[in-house]
XYZ file of C-alpha atoms in Angstrom:
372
model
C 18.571 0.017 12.687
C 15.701 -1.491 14.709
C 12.187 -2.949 14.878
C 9.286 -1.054 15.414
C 6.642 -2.639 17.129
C 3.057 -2.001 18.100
C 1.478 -4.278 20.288
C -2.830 -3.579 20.522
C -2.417 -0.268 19.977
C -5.558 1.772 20.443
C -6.869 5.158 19.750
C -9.776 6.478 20.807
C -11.356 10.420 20.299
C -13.982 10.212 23.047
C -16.602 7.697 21.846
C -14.719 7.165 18.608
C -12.488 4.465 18.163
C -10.118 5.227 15.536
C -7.324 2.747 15.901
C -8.579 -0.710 17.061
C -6.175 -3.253 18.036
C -3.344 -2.833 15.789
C -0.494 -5.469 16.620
C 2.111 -5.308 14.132
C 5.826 -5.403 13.760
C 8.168 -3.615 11.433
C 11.211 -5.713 10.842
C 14.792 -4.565 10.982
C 15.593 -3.007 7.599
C 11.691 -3.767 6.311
C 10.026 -1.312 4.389
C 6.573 -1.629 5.888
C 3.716 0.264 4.077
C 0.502 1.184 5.668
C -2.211 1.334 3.084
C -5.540 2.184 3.154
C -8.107 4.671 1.820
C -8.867 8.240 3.142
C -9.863 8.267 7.701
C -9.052 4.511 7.860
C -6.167 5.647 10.248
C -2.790 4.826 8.739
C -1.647 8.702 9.508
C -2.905 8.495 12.746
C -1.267 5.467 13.541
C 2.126 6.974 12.192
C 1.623 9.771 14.199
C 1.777 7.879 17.109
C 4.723 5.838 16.649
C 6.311 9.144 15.954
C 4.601 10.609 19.244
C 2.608 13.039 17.437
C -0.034 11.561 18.928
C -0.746 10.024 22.388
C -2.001 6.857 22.189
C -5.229 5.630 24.282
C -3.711 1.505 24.661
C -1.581 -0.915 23.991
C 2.266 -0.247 23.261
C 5.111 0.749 20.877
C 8.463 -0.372 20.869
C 11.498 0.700 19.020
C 14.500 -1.155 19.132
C 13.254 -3.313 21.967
C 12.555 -0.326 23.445
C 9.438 0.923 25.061
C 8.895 4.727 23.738
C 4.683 5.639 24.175
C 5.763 7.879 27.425
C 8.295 9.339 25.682
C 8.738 12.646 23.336
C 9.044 12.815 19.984
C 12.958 13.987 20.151
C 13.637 10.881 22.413
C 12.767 8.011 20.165
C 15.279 8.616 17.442
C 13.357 8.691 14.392
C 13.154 10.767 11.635
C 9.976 12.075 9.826
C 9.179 12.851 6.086
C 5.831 14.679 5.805
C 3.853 15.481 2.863
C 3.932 19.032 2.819
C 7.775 19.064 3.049
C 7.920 21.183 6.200
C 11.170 23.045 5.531
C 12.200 26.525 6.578
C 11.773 28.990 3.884
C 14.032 31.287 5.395
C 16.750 28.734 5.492
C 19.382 27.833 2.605
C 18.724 23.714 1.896
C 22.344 23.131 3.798
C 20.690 24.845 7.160
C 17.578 22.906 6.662
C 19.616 19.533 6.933
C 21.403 20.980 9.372
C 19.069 22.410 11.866
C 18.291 19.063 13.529
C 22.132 18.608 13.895
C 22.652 21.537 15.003
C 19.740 21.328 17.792
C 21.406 18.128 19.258
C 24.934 19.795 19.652
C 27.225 17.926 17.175
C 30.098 19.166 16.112
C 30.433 21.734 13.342
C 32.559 19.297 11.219
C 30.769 16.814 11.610
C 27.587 18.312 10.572
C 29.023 19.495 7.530
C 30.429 16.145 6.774
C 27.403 14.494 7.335
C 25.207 16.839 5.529
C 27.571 17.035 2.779
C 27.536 13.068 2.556
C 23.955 13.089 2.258
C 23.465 15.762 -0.315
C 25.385 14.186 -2.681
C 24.135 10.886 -2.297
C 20.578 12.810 -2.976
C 22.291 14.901 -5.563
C 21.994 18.276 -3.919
C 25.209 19.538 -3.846
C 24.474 21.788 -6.035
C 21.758 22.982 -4.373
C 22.926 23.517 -0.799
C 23.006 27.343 -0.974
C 19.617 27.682 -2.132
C 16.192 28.339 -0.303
C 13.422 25.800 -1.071
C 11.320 28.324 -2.732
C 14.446 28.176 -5.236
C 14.238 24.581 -5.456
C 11.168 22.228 -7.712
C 8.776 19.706 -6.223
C 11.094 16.980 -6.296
C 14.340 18.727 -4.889
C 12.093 19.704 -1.801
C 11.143 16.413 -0.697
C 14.830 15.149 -1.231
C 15.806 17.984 0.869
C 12.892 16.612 3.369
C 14.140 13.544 2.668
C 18.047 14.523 3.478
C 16.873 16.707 6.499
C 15.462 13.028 7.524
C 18.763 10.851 6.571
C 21.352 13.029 7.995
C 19.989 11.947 11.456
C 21.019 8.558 11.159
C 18.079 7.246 13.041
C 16.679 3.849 14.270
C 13.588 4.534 12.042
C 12.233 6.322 9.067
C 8.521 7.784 8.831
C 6.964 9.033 5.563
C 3.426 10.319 5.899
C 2.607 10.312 1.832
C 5.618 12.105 0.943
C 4.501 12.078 -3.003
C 0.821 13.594 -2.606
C 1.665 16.548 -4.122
C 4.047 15.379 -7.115
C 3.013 15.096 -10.575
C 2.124 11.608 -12.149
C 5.985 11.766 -13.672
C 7.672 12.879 -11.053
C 6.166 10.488 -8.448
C 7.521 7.805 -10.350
C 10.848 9.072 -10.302
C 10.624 10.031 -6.573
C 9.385 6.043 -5.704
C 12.766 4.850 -7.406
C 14.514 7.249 -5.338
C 13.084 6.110 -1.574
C 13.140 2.924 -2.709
C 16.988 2.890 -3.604
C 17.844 5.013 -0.601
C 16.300 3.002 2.467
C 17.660 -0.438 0.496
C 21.386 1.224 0.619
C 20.562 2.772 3.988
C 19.104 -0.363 5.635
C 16.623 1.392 7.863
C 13.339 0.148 9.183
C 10.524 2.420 7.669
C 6.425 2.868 7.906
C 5.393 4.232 4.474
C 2.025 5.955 4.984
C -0.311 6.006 1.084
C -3.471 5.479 -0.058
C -1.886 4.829 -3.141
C -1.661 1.180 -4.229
C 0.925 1.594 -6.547
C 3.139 3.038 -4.130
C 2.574 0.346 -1.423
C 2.758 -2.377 -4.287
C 6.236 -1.273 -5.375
C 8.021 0.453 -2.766
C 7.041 -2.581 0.519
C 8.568 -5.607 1.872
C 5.120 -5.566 3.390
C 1.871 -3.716 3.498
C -0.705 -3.347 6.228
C -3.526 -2.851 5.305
C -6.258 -0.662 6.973
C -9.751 0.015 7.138
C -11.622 2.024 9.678
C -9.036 1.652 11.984
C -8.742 -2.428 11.821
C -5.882 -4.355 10.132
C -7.285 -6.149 7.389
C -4.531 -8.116 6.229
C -0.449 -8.028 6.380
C 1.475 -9.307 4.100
C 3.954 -8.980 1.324
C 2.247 -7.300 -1.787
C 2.029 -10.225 -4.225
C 0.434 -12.219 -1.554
C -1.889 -9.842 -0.315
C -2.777 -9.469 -4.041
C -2.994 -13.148 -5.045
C -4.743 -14.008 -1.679
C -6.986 -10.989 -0.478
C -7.997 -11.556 3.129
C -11.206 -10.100 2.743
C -14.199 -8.405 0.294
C -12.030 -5.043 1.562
C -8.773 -6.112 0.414
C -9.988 -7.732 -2.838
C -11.903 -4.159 -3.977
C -8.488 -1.841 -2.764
C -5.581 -3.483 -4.346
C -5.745 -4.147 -8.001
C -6.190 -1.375 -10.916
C -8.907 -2.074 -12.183
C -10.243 -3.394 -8.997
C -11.508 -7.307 -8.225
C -14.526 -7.783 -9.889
C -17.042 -9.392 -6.904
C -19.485 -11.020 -7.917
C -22.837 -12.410 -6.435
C -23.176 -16.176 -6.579
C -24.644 -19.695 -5.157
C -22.868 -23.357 -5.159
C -24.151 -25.513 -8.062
C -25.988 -29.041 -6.881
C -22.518 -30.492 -7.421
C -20.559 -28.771 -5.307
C -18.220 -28.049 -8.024
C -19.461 -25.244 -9.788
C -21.135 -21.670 -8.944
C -23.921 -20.341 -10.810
C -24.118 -16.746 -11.790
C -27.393 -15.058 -12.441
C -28.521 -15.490 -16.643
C -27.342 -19.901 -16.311
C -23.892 -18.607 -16.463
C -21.371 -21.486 -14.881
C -18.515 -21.131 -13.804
C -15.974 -24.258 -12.581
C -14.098 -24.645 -9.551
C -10.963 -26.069 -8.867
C -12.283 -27.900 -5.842
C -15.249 -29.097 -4.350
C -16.911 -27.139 -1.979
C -17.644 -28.243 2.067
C -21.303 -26.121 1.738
C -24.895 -27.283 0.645
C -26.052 -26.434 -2.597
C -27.421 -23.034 -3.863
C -25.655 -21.312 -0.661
C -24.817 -17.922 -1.820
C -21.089 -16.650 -2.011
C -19.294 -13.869 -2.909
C -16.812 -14.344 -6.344
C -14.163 -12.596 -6.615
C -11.917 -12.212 -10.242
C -9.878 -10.140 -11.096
C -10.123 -8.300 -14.454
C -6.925 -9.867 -15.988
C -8.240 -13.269 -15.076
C -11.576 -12.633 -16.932
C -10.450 -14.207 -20.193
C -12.266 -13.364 -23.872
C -12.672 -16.536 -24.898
C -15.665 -19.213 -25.227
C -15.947 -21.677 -21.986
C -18.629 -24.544 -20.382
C -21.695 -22.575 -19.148
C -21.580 -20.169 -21.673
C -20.644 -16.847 -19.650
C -20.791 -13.885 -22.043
C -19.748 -10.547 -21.435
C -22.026 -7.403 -22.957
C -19.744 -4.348 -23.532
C -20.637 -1.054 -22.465
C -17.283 0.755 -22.721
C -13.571 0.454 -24.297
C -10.688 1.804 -22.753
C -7.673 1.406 -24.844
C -4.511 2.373 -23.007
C -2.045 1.601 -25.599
C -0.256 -1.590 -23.916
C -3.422 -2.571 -22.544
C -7.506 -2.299 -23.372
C -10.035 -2.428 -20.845
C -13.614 -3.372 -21.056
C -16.245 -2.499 -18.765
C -19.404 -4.567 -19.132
C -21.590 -6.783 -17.852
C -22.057 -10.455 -17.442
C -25.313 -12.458 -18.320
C -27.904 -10.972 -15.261
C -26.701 -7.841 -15.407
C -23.766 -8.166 -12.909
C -21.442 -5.499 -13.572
C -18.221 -6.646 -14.771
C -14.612 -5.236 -16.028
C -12.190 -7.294 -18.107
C -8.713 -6.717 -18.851
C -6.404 -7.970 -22.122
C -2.879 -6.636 -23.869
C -3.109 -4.571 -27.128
C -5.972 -2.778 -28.070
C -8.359 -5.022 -29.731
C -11.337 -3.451 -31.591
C -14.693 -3.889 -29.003
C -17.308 -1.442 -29.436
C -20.188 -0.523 -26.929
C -23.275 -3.585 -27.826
C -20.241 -5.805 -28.509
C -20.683 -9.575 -26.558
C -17.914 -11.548 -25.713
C -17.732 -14.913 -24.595
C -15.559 -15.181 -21.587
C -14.443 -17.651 -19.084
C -11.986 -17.805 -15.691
C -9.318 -20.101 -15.158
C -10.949 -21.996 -11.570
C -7.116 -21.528 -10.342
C -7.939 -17.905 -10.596
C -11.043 -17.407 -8.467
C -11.848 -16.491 -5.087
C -14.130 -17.086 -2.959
C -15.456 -14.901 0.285
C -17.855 -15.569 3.056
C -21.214 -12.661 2.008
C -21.961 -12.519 5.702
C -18.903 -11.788 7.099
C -17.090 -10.513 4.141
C -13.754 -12.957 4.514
C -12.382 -15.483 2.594
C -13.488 -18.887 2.531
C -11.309 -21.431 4.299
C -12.196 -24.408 2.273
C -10.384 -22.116 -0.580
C -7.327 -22.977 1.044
C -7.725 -26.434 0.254
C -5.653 -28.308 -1.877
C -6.501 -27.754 -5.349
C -7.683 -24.396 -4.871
C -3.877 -22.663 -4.183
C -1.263 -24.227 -5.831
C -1.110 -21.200 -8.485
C -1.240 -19.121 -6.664
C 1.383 -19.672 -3.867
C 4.120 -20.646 -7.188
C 3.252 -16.972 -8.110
C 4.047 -15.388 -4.469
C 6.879 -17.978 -3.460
């Protein structure tokens, strides 16, 4: 086990700077998931801690030890890609062997090692067979077993599940999730996919074109987005943002349509500045509030345990609300609806960041009892 540490790395493709001053650290034993959307570098940036890829500046560490001059075979981690990479021609036992067997270990102890991991994977049964033999999911445990049977200082999965089935991706989650917490090894997790980095990381970087947005673990980073980025990406239905200016009082913003909307806290800014509001669609409640905010219904999705509405709010701001069961709104429907002030958030429209004075007292208490 070790850290993995990247200290201002930098990647650059001539004028094109595609990795900009990453400085992060992967704990001993942490799960550490790099999310982001598609180009926003989080492969790219694997790649190079798994020297794939040179890297332009800065520097990576593993295990306190300095490895961006060194090859791939010399910095003793193992790599699970997304198309599997296994030899076709090989049985599954050769396939988590061949690494093994490329180092010089001894015959028994290959066979004890790979035998130990394929039943901890649950492909003994399997070990004579040729991936083309094997489904979706025994393939990447195979890539996954070709990956454990090195014992290595660090796992690296570069979206392992892309090509799996809704179901099976699910099942396949529970599985690297239950093998690196009984393994203990340090891993970087590479998705786009927000429910992957939300239930599979100790923490979650995440990217956009090429910058760190925000780090932390994934309740916080979903009770506290970092910035207009972060709000939009994590959530399902995203954050609705919406546009919107301080009230005279300082306690209040103002939506378009004499929609009001209370805050938990006054705010350090002169009236009728315009902010960015952020809530999410869960927060968005049906129910009558002060300023009369009402909610005109344009669609119903009804999921079964849940119902989602997508509307909009008085002005014509687009919004999307979220409630349990699957109550009966039709298209033309208006709702009244309110926010808990607890529940908002606020971001700077210029630079696209939170608000400090939304770290104020009053503003975070619920917030940091739901994360703590």
């Amino acid at each position: 086990m070790a850290t993995v540490e990247l200290r201002q790395v930098t990647k650059r493709y001539g004028a094109v700077e595609a990795i900009r001053g990453i400085d992060v650290a992967a704990r001993d034993g942490e799960f550490l998931v790099l999310l982001g959307p598609s180009g926003c570098g989080k492969s790219t940036l694997l790649r190079m801690v798994a020297g794939l890829e040179s890297i332009t500046g800065g520097e990576i560490a593993i295990g306190g030890r300095r490895v961006d001059g060194l090859e791939p075979k010399d910095r003793d981690i193992a790599m699970v890609f997304q198309n599997y990479a296994l030899y076709p021609h090989m049985s599954v036992f050769d396939n988590m062997a061949y690494g093994l067997k490329i180092r010089g270990l001894p015959k028994a102890e290959i066979r004890a090692r790979v035998t130990r991991t394929a039943e901890m994977l649950e492909l003994a049964p399997y070990l004579d067979r040729r991936p083309s033999q094997l489904s979706g999911g025994q393939r990447q445990r195979v890539a996954m077993g070709r990956a454990v049977v090195r014992e290595p200082a660090a796992f690296l999965f570069d979206e392992p599940l892309s090509n799996l089935d809704a179901k099976l991706r699910t099942q396949m989650r529970l599985e690297i999730k239950r093998l690196q917490a009984r393994l203990g090894v340090t891993s970087l997790y590479v998705t786009h996919d927000q429910v992957e980095a939300m239930t599979l990381a100790d923490r979650i970087l995440v990217m956009n074109q090429g910058v760190a947005e925000q780090i932390g673990a994934p309740l916080e980073i979903y009770s506290r987005p970092a910035s207009l980025f972060v709000a939009g990406f994590i959530g399902s239905p995203p954050m609705n943002i919406l546009d919107a200016r301080i009230a005279d009082d300082g306690r209040g913003l103002l939506l378009g349509g004499g929609g009001r909307i209370a805050l938990p806290g006054p705010l350090a800014a002169e009236a009728g500045q315009p902010v960015k509001l952020g809530i999410r669609p869960e927060h968005l409640k049906p129910t009558a509030g002060p300023g009369g905010l009402s909610l005109t219904v344009e669609l119903s999705e009804a999921l079964g345990a849940e119902t989602v509405l997508y509307g909009r709010l008085d002005g014509g701001q687009p919004a999307q609300l979220r409630m349990a069961g699957m109550p009966a709104h039709r298209p033309g429907d208006v709702l009244p609806v309110t926010a808990d002030p607890s529940d908002l958030h606020l971001f700077d429209p210029r630079t696209g960041r939170r608000r400090p004075d939304t770290e104020q007292p009053g503003w975070a208490e619920r917030r940091i009892s739901a994360v703590s």
